[in-house]
Amino acid sequence: MAASTTVSIVESVATRSRVVSLDILRGAVMVLMAIDHVRVYSGVPAGGPTAGVFLTRWVTHFCAPVFVFLAGTSAFLHLRTHKDKGALANFLVTRGLMLVVLELTLIRASWTFNVDYSGLILAGVIWMLGWCMVLLAGLIWLPTWMVGVIGLLLVVGQSALPAIAQSTGAGTQWLWQFIYLGGAVRVGESGPTITVLYTIVPWVGVMALGYACGAIVVMESAARRRLLLAIGTGATALFLVAGTVAVIGGPASDQGMPAIFQLLNQRKYPASVLFLLMTLGPAIALLPVAERMWRPSRDALAV
């Protein structure tokens, strides 16, 4: 009886313990995100004209993919701890809608320094995270492997969406702008304009892939490290090969951009397959080695 109780306590503690490598990676991209916001507030345009400004912008591309991917992973770990899909679905819906409201109110005011909501409203990254969480609340009822397959199909098959949107007619154009096309959406004849920067697809696919990755994160440490490293390095290698082919076979840069910058200058709005391979590949490969960082740096990023 005592032995059984001890085993149950140990298993409970293990289940509730945090995966430090996830916190380290989140901390790292928070630091990078601050760099990009400083650039925005200082009035320096993204992506150029110097190599320094280009790379300052490029390193911050890792932020959104990592935040979205790990949000899905965290949802999986939350379910593993509490073992209640209904409670998790409720959490995702309520938390997601709260993020949408914050994007349209507090965050909008923080970016523009005014509370005049009759003009421009930005559907940014927090908006996208919120709606993706709401949609994930429906996906979690499926088997984990199926959530991963759906996520992969949404990411890889996104290029088919413009043709589908065009076939549905002009009446649904505004909806497709939120789903994938992006751009400015006017609310009524005299209402505010919502600029859709972050669309739902492919980001909900990224969150679904992160959820499926949770099944790898909870594996025994050696198997987890081996799989994450293989997936991360494989995705990075695929980006390098496919991206290089695209640069060689594509049109010359109008601005005389060096080939290496053309390779790194992948489309973010909406995020292309190459953009996601470029950012998520190295991030996933970093997870197995994050906990082996120099202790002070590791602890600072985790905090």
mmCIF file of C-alpha atoms in Angstrom:
data_model
loop_
_atom_site.group_PDB
_atom_site.id
_atom_site.type_symbol
_atom_site.label_atom_id
_atom_site.label_comp_id
_atom_site.label_asym_id
_atom_site.label_seq_id
_atom_site.Cartn_x
_atom_site.Cartn_y
_atom_site.Cartn_z
ATOM 1 C CA MET A 1 0.000 0.000 0.000
ATOM 2 C CA ALA A 2 2.767 2.425 0.984
ATOM 3 C CA ALA A 3 4.792 1.533 -2.104
ATOM 4 C CA SER A 4 1.757 2.087 -4.327
ATOM 5 C CA THR A 5 1.095 5.473 -2.724
ATOM 6 C CA THR A 6 4.726 6.500 -3.209
ATOM 7 C CA VAL A 7 4.618 5.566 -6.902
ATOM 8 C CA SER A 8 1.389 7.560 -7.364
ATOM 9 C CA ILE A 9 2.946 10.640 -5.721
ATOM 10 C CA VAL A 10 6.086 10.401 -7.881
ATOM 11 C CA GLU A 11 4.009 10.018 -11.047
ATOM 12 C CA SER A 12 1.851 12.996 -10.033
ATOM 13 C CA VAL A 13 4.888 15.197 -9.451
ATOM 14 C CA ALA A 14 6.438 14.091 -12.765
ATOM 15 C CA THR A 15 3.225 14.853 -14.597
ATOM 16 C CA ARG A 16 3.034 18.372 -13.161
ATOM 17 C CA SER A 17 6.718 19.270 -13.631
ATOM 18 C CA ARG A 18 7.451 21.858 -16.300
ATOM 19 C CA VAL A 19 9.407 21.023 -19.437
ATOM 20 C CA VAL A 20 12.207 23.541 -18.954
ATOM 21 C CA SER A 21 13.342 23.518 -22.590
ATOM 22 C CA LEU A 22 9.938 24.918 -23.651
ATOM 23 C CA ASP A 23 10.279 27.784 -21.178
ATOM 24 C CA ILE A 24 13.828 28.492 -22.362
ATOM 25 C CA LEU A 25 12.729 28.692 -25.986
ATOM 26 C CA ARG A 26 9.790 30.948 -25.082
ATOM 27 C CA GLY A 27 12.137 33.225 -23.154
ATOM 28 C CA ALA A 28 14.546 33.430 -26.075
ATOM 29 C CA VAL A 29 11.874 34.518 -28.546
ATOM 30 C CA MET A 30 10.522 37.061 -26.049
ATOM 31 C CA VAL A 31 13.943 38.711 -26.107
ATOM 32 C CA LEU A 32 13.957 38.664 -29.913
ATOM 33 C CA MET A 33 10.434 40.086 -30.031
ATOM 34 C CA ALA A 34 11.527 43.065 -27.937
ATOM 35 C CA ILE A 35 14.249 43.799 -30.517
ATOM 36 C CA ASP A 36 11.686 44.014 -33.316
ATOM 37 C CA HIS A 37 9.338 46.254 -31.340
ATOM 38 C CA VAL A 38 12.191 48.643 -30.552
ATOM 39 C CA ARG A 39 12.861 48.836 -34.308
ATOM 40 C CA VAL A 40 9.200 49.604 -34.994
ATOM 41 C CA TYR A 41 8.970 52.359 -32.376
ATOM 42 C CA SER A 42 12.237 53.908 -33.575
ATOM 43 C CA GLY A 43 10.782 54.271 -37.076
ATOM 44 C CA VAL A 44 13.313 52.041 -38.869
ATOM 45 C CA PRO A 45 11.697 50.183 -41.817
ATOM 46 C CA ALA A 46 11.862 46.389 -41.708
ATOM 47 C CA GLY A 47 14.173 44.450 -43.949
ATOM 48 C CA GLY A 48 16.709 47.021 -45.079
ATOM 49 C CA PRO A 49 18.496 48.805 -46.482
ATOM 50 C CA THR A 50 21.595 47.566 -44.631
ATOM 51 C CA ALA A 51 22.546 44.012 -43.697
ATOM 52 C CA GLY A 52 22.315 44.956 -40.028
ATOM 53 C CA VAL A 53 18.704 46.092 -40.278
ATOM 54 C CA PHE A 54 17.790 43.124 -42.489
ATOM 55 C CA LEU A 55 19.204 40.602 -40.000
ATOM 56 C CA THR A 56 17.709 42.450 -37.021
ATOM 57 C CA ARG A 57 14.326 41.915 -38.616
ATOM 58 C CA TRP A 58 15.108 38.365 -39.738
ATOM 59 C CA VAL A 59 15.967 37.022 -36.275
ATOM 60 C CA THR A 60 12.590 38.206 -35.015
ATOM 61 C CA HIS A 61 10.784 36.026 -37.570
ATOM 62 C CA PHE A 62 11.226 33.150 -35.132
ATOM 63 C CA CYS A 63 8.885 34.748 -32.574
ATOM 64 C CA ALA A 64 5.393 34.147 -33.983
ATOM 65 C CA PRO A 65 6.017 30.560 -35.204
ATOM 66 C CA VAL A 66 7.533 29.520 -31.871
ATOM 67 C CA PHE A 67 4.779 31.169 -29.805
ATOM 68 C CA VAL A 68 2.027 29.530 -31.881
ATOM 69 C CA PHE A 69 3.713 26.113 -32.035
ATOM 70 C CA LEU A 70 4.432 25.985 -28.300
ATOM 71 C CA ALA A 71 0.901 27.165 -27.497
ATOM 72 C CA GLY A 72 -0.281 23.941 -29.108
ATOM 73 C CA THR A 73 2.312 21.915 -27.195
ATOM 74 C CA SER A 74 1.227 23.542 -23.943
ATOM 75 C CA ALA A 75 -2.394 22.601 -24.651
ATOM 76 C CA PHE A 76 -1.345 18.967 -25.024
ATOM 77 C CA LEU A 77 0.625 19.067 -21.759
ATOM 78 C CA HIS A 78 -2.314 20.745 -20.011
ATOM 79 C CA LEU A 79 -4.583 17.897 -21.123
ATOM 80 C CA ARG A 80 -2.046 15.308 -20.003
ATOM 81 C CA THR A 81 -1.976 16.871 -16.550
ATOM 82 C CA HIS A 82 -5.702 17.426 -16.015
ATOM 83 C CA LYS A 83 -7.088 14.660 -18.272
ATOM 84 C CA ASP A 84 -10.322 16.559 -18.994
ATOM 85 C CA LYS A 85 -10.918 17.505 -22.637
ATOM 86 C CA GLY A 86 -14.058 19.432 -21.779
ATOM 87 C CA ALA A 87 -12.183 21.620 -19.305
ATOM 88 C CA LEU A 88 -9.333 22.144 -21.784
ATOM 89 C CA ALA A 89 -11.768 23.073 -24.579
ATOM 90 C CA ASN A 90 -13.468 25.578 -22.285
ATOM 91 C CA PHE A 91 -10.087 27.004 -21.283
ATOM 92 C CA LEU A 92 -8.981 27.387 -24.908
ATOM 93 C CA VAL A 93 -12.222 29.067 -25.992
ATOM 94 C CA THR A 94 -12.424 31.516 -23.091
ATOM 95 C CA ARG A 95 -8.711 32.346 -23.122
ATOM 96 C CA GLY A 96 -8.715 32.646 -26.911
ATOM 97 C CA LEU A 97 -11.681 35.032 -26.987
ATOM 98 C CA MET A 98 -10.080 37.084 -24.225
ATOM 99 C CA LEU A 99 -6.979 37.497 -26.400
ATOM 100 C CA VAL A 100 -9.125 38.618 -29.351
ATOM 101 C CA VAL A 101 -10.811 41.271 -27.192
ATOM 102 C CA LEU A 102 -7.461 42.459 -25.838
ATOM 103 C CA GLU A 103 -6.073 42.762 -29.377
ATOM 104 C CA LEU A 104 -8.959 44.962 -30.463
ATOM 105 C CA THR A 105 -8.876 47.195 -27.366
ATOM 106 C CA LEU A 106 -5.880 47.432 -25.051
ATOM 107 C CA ILE A 107 -3.202 46.262 -27.485
ATOM 108 C CA ARG A 108 -4.542 48.457 -30.289
ATOM 109 C CA ALA A 109 -4.388 51.480 -27.975
ATOM 110 C CA SER A 110 -0.874 50.544 -26.866
ATOM 111 C CA TRP A 111 0.376 50.499 -30.464
ATOM 112 C CA THR A 112 -1.336 53.696 -31.605
ATOM 113 C CA PHE A 113 -1.411 55.740 -28.360
ATOM 114 C CA ASN A 114 -5.072 56.659 -28.885
ATOM 115 C CA VAL A 115 -8.509 55.216 -28.170
ATOM 116 C CA ASP A 116 -10.216 56.296 -31.391
ATOM 117 C CA TYR A 117 -11.517 52.953 -32.614
ATOM 118 C CA SER A 118 -13.453 54.414 -35.524
ATOM 119 C CA GLY A 119 -10.398 54.229 -37.767
ATOM 120 C CA LEU A 120 -7.729 51.592 -38.173
ATOM 121 C CA ILE A 121 -7.982 48.322 -36.251
ATOM 122 C CA LEU A 122 -5.190 45.767 -36.591
ATOM 123 C CA ALA A 123 -5.847 42.025 -36.521
ATOM 124 C CA GLY A 124 -2.369 41.087 -35.367
ATOM 125 C CA VAL A 125 -0.587 38.193 -33.740
ATOM 126 C CA ILE A 126 -2.620 38.190 -30.502
ATOM 127 C CA TRP A 127 -5.845 38.167 -32.525
ATOM 128 C CA MET A 128 -4.545 35.200 -34.502
ATOM 129 C CA LEU A 129 -3.416 33.322 -31.384
ATOM 130 C CA GLY A 130 -6.845 33.776 -29.854
ATOM 131 C CA TRP A 131 -8.813 32.438 -32.811
ATOM 132 C CA CYS A 132 -6.375 29.548 -33.288
ATOM 133 C CA MET A 133 -6.926 28.556 -29.648
ATOM 134 C CA VAL A 134 -10.686 28.629 -30.214
ATOM 135 C CA LEU A 135 -10.310 26.354 -33.247
ATOM 136 C CA LEU A 136 -7.905 24.055 -31.398
ATOM 137 C CA ALA A 137 -10.650 23.555 -28.807
ATOM 138 C CA GLY A 138 -12.510 21.621 -31.498
ATOM 139 C CA LEU A 139 -9.487 19.703 -32.769
ATOM 140 C CA ILE A 140 -8.491 18.262 -29.380
ATOM 141 C CA TRP A 141 -11.430 15.845 -29.520
ATOM 142 C CA LEU A 142 -9.678 14.031 -32.370
ATOM 143 C CA PRO A 143 -6.817 11.543 -31.919
ATOM 144 C CA THR A 144 -3.482 13.312 -31.505
ATOM 145 C CA TRP A 145 -2.056 11.884 -34.720
ATOM 146 C CA MET A 146 -5.063 13.178 -36.653
ATOM 147 C CA VAL A 147 -4.601 16.675 -35.217
ATOM 148 C CA GLY A 148 -1.018 16.530 -36.495
ATOM 149 C CA VAL A 149 -2.118 15.393 -39.963
ATOM 150 C CA ILE A 150 -4.698 18.203 -40.186
ATOM 151 C CA GLY A 151 -2.046 20.703 -39.114
ATOM 152 C CA LEU A 152 0.378 19.450 -41.743
ATOM 153 C CA LEU A 153 -2.288 19.586 -44.481
ATOM 154 C CA LEU A 154 -3.188 23.170 -43.560
ATOM 155 C CA VAL A 155 0.461 24.261 -43.664
ATOM 156 C CA VAL A 156 1.460 22.411 -46.834
ATOM 157 C CA GLY A 157 -1.823 22.826 -48.707
ATOM 158 C CA GLN A 158 -2.303 26.540 -48.050
ATOM 159 C CA SER A 159 -1.425 27.489 -51.643
ATOM 160 C CA ALA A 160 -4.744 26.003 -52.804
ATOM 161 C CA LEU A 161 -6.808 28.448 -50.730
ATOM 162 C CA PRO A 162 -6.708 31.491 -53.093
ATOM 163 C CA ALA A 163 -8.274 29.412 -55.883
ATOM 164 C CA ILE A 164 -10.918 28.071 -53.489
ATOM 165 C CA ALA A 165 -11.647 31.608 -52.265
ATOM 166 C CA GLN A 166 -12.066 32.846 -55.827
ATOM 167 C CA SER A 167 -14.507 30.065 -56.647
ATOM 168 C CA THR A 168 -16.823 30.973 -53.746
ATOM 169 C CA GLY A 169 -17.701 34.402 -55.128
ATOM 170 C CA ALA A 170 -17.296 38.007 -54.035
ATOM 171 C CA GLY A 171 -19.806 37.746 -51.200
ATOM 172 C CA THR A 172 -17.430 35.694 -49.063
ATOM 173 C CA GLN A 173 -14.268 37.614 -49.938
ATOM 174 C CA TRP A 174 -14.160 39.313 -46.526
ATOM 175 C CA LEU A 175 -14.254 35.931 -44.785
ATOM 176 C CA TRP A 176 -11.393 34.588 -46.893
ATOM 177 C CA GLN A 177 -9.382 37.676 -46.000
ATOM 178 C CA PHE A 178 -9.600 36.629 -42.354
ATOM 179 C CA ILE A 179 -8.903 32.978 -43.187
ATOM 180 C CA TYR A 180 -5.947 33.395 -45.551
ATOM 181 C CA LEU A 181 -5.872 36.317 -47.972
ATOM 182 C CA GLY A 182 -5.358 39.142 -45.461
ATOM 183 C CA GLY A 183 -5.661 42.831 -46.291
ATOM 184 C CA ALA A 184 -8.134 45.560 -45.316
ATOM 185 C CA VAL A 185 -11.715 44.645 -44.398
ATOM 186 C CA ARG A 186 -14.270 47.451 -44.066
ATOM 187 C CA VAL A 187 -16.949 46.922 -41.401
ATOM 188 C CA GLY A 188 -20.154 48.231 -42.996
ATOM 189 C CA GLU A 189 -20.321 51.344 -45.136
ATOM 190 C CA SER A 190 -19.092 53.754 -42.467
ATOM 191 C CA GLY A 191 -17.483 51.429 -39.943
ATOM 192 C CA PRO A 192 -13.804 51.019 -39.083
ATOM 193 C CA THR A 193 -11.314 49.224 -41.296
ATOM 194 C CA ILE A 194 -9.759 46.039 -39.933
ATOM 195 C CA THR A 195 -6.321 45.354 -41.369
ATOM 196 C CA VAL A 196 -5.773 41.597 -41.259
ATOM 197 C CA LEU A 197 -2.047 41.077 -40.758
ATOM 198 C CA TYR A 198 -2.091 37.556 -39.307
ATOM 199 C CA THR A 199 -4.574 35.228 -40.986
ATOM 200 C CA ILE A 200 -5.968 32.042 -39.440
ATOM 201 C CA VAL A 201 -4.325 29.744 -42.008
ATOM 202 C CA PRO A 202 -1.619 28.515 -41.870
ATOM 203 C CA TRP A 203 -1.230 29.460 -38.184
ATOM 204 C CA VAL A 204 -3.948 27.163 -36.864
ATOM 205 C CA GLY A 205 -2.049 24.380 -38.661
ATOM 206 C CA VAL A 206 1.132 25.382 -36.834
ATOM 207 C CA MET A 207 -0.693 25.241 -33.496
ATOM 208 C CA ALA A 208 -2.111 21.820 -34.388
ATOM 209 C CA LEU A 209 1.394 20.583 -35.222
ATOM 210 C CA GLY A 210 2.597 21.905 -31.882
ATOM 211 C CA TYR A 211 -0.204 20.024 -30.151
ATOM 212 C CA ALA A 212 0.830 16.797 -31.878
ATOM 213 C CA CYS A 213 4.458 17.480 -30.944
ATOM 214 C CA GLY A 214 3.384 17.280 -27.313
ATOM 215 C CA ALA A 215 3.244 13.501 -27.735
ATOM 216 C CA ILE A 216 6.983 13.610 -28.500
ATOM 217 C CA VAL A 217 7.801 16.019 -25.668
ATOM 218 C CA VAL A 218 6.460 13.587 -23.045
ATOM 219 C CA MET A 219 8.538 10.667 -24.331
ATOM 220 C CA GLU A 220 11.520 9.265 -22.467
ATOM 221 C CA SER A 221 14.351 11.819 -22.629
ATOM 222 C CA ALA A 222 16.663 9.975 -25.066
ATOM 223 C CA ALA A 223 13.860 9.213 -27.535
ATOM 224 C CA ARG A 224 12.505 12.755 -27.204
ATOM 225 C CA ARG A 225 15.880 14.347 -27.950
ATOM 226 C CA ARG A 226 16.494 12.021 -30.890
ATOM 227 C CA LEU A 227 13.105 12.681 -32.516
ATOM 228 C CA LEU A 228 13.084 16.441 -31.965
ATOM 229 C CA LEU A 229 16.603 16.765 -33.338
ATOM 230 C CA ALA A 230 15.717 14.666 -36.380
ATOM 231 C CA ILE A 231 12.541 16.663 -37.097
ATOM 232 C CA GLY A 232 14.225 20.015 -36.541
ATOM 233 C CA THR A 233 17.337 19.350 -38.606
ATOM 234 C CA GLY A 234 15.250 17.649 -41.305
ATOM 235 C CA ALA A 235 12.956 20.674 -41.629
ATOM 236 C CA THR A 236 15.951 23.022 -41.712
ATOM 237 C CA ALA A 237 17.695 20.951 -44.380
ATOM 238 C CA LEU A 238 14.508 20.852 -46.463
ATOM 239 C CA PHE A 239 14.278 24.648 -46.244
ATOM 240 C CA LEU A 240 17.891 25.079 -47.344
ATOM 241 C CA VAL A 241 17.459 22.778 -50.338
ATOM 242 C CA ALA A 242 14.027 24.016 -51.473
ATOM 243 C CA GLY A 243 14.858 27.647 -50.722
ATOM 244 C CA THR A 244 18.136 27.493 -52.641
ATOM 245 C CA VAL A 245 16.401 25.945 -55.641
ATOM 246 C CA ALA A 246 13.778 28.720 -55.520
ATOM 247 C CA VAL A 247 16.461 31.417 -55.419
ATOM 248 C CA ILE A 248 18.415 29.891 -58.307
ATOM 249 C CA GLY A 249 15.350 29.266 -60.460
ATOM 250 C CA GLY A 250 13.415 32.392 -59.528
ATOM 251 C CA PRO A 251 13.574 35.927 -60.975
ATOM 252 C CA ALA A 252 16.486 38.172 -60.070
ATOM 253 C CA SER A 253 15.898 40.499 -57.135
ATOM 254 C CA ASP A 254 14.712 43.922 -58.252
ATOM 255 C CA GLN A 255 16.733 45.540 -55.489
ATOM 256 C CA GLY A 256 19.920 43.630 -56.151
ATOM 257 C CA MET A 257 19.491 41.697 -52.911
ATOM 258 C CA PRO A 258 22.316 39.185 -52.266
ATOM 259 C CA ALA A 259 21.351 35.538 -52.775
ATOM 260 C CA ILE A 260 21.657 34.704 -49.066
ATOM 261 C CA PHE A 261 19.181 37.470 -48.222
ATOM 262 C CA GLN A 262 16.823 36.263 -50.937
ATOM 263 C CA LEU A 263 16.957 32.844 -49.293
ATOM 264 C CA LEU A 264 16.158 34.296 -45.861
ATOM 265 C CA ASN A 265 13.550 36.768 -47.139
ATOM 266 C CA GLN A 266 10.608 34.368 -47.096
ATOM 267 C CA ARG A 267 6.958 35.467 -47.092
ATOM 268 C CA LYS A 268 5.509 35.967 -43.618
ATOM 269 C CA TYR A 269 2.041 37.385 -44.447
ATOM 270 C CA PRO A 270 0.591 34.806 -44.798
ATOM 271 C CA ALA A 271 3.434 32.567 -43.631
ATOM 272 C CA SER A 272 4.670 30.398 -46.486
ATOM 273 C CA VAL A 273 5.818 26.801 -46.132
ATOM 274 C CA LEU A 274 9.430 27.933 -46.591
ATOM 275 C CA PHE A 275 9.022 30.605 -43.905
ATOM 276 C CA LEU A 276 7.748 28.017 -41.428
ATOM 277 C CA LEU A 277 10.484 25.509 -42.311
ATOM 278 C CA MET A 278 13.086 28.261 -41.878
ATOM 279 C CA THR A 279 11.844 29.257 -38.421
ATOM 280 C CA LEU A 280 10.352 26.125 -36.847
ATOM 281 C CA GLY A 281 13.120 23.789 -38.030
ATOM 282 C CA PRO A 282 15.936 25.426 -36.021
ATOM 283 C CA ALA A 283 13.584 26.086 -33.091
ATOM 284 C CA ILE A 284 12.575 22.423 -32.794
ATOM 285 C CA ALA A 285 16.195 21.330 -33.186
ATOM 286 C CA LEU A 286 17.132 23.684 -30.329
ATOM 287 C CA LEU A 287 14.726 22.069 -27.852
ATOM 288 C CA PRO A 288 16.878 18.979 -27.137
ATOM 289 C CA VAL A 289 19.950 21.095 -26.337
ATOM 290 C CA ALA A 290 18.259 24.041 -24.574
ATOM 291 C CA GLU A 291 18.482 22.482 -21.115
ATOM 292 C CA ARG A 292 22.228 21.974 -21.568
ATOM 293 C CA MET A 293 22.909 25.679 -21.935
ATOM 294 C CA TRP A 294 25.102 27.577 -19.504
ATOM 295 C CA ARG A 295 23.081 27.546 -16.278
ATOM 296 C CA PRO A 296 22.730 31.340 -15.679
ATOM 297 C CA SER A 297 21.596 31.967 -19.276
ATOM 298 C CA ARG A 298 19.247 29.006 -19.183
ATOM 299 C CA ASP A 299 17.628 30.125 -15.925
ATOM 300 C CA ALA A 300 17.313 33.737 -17.072
ATOM 301 C CA LEU A 301 15.521 32.741 -20.281
ATOM 302 C CA ALA A 302 13.261 30.296 -18.438
ATOM 303 C CA VAL A 303 12.221 32.993 -15.975
#
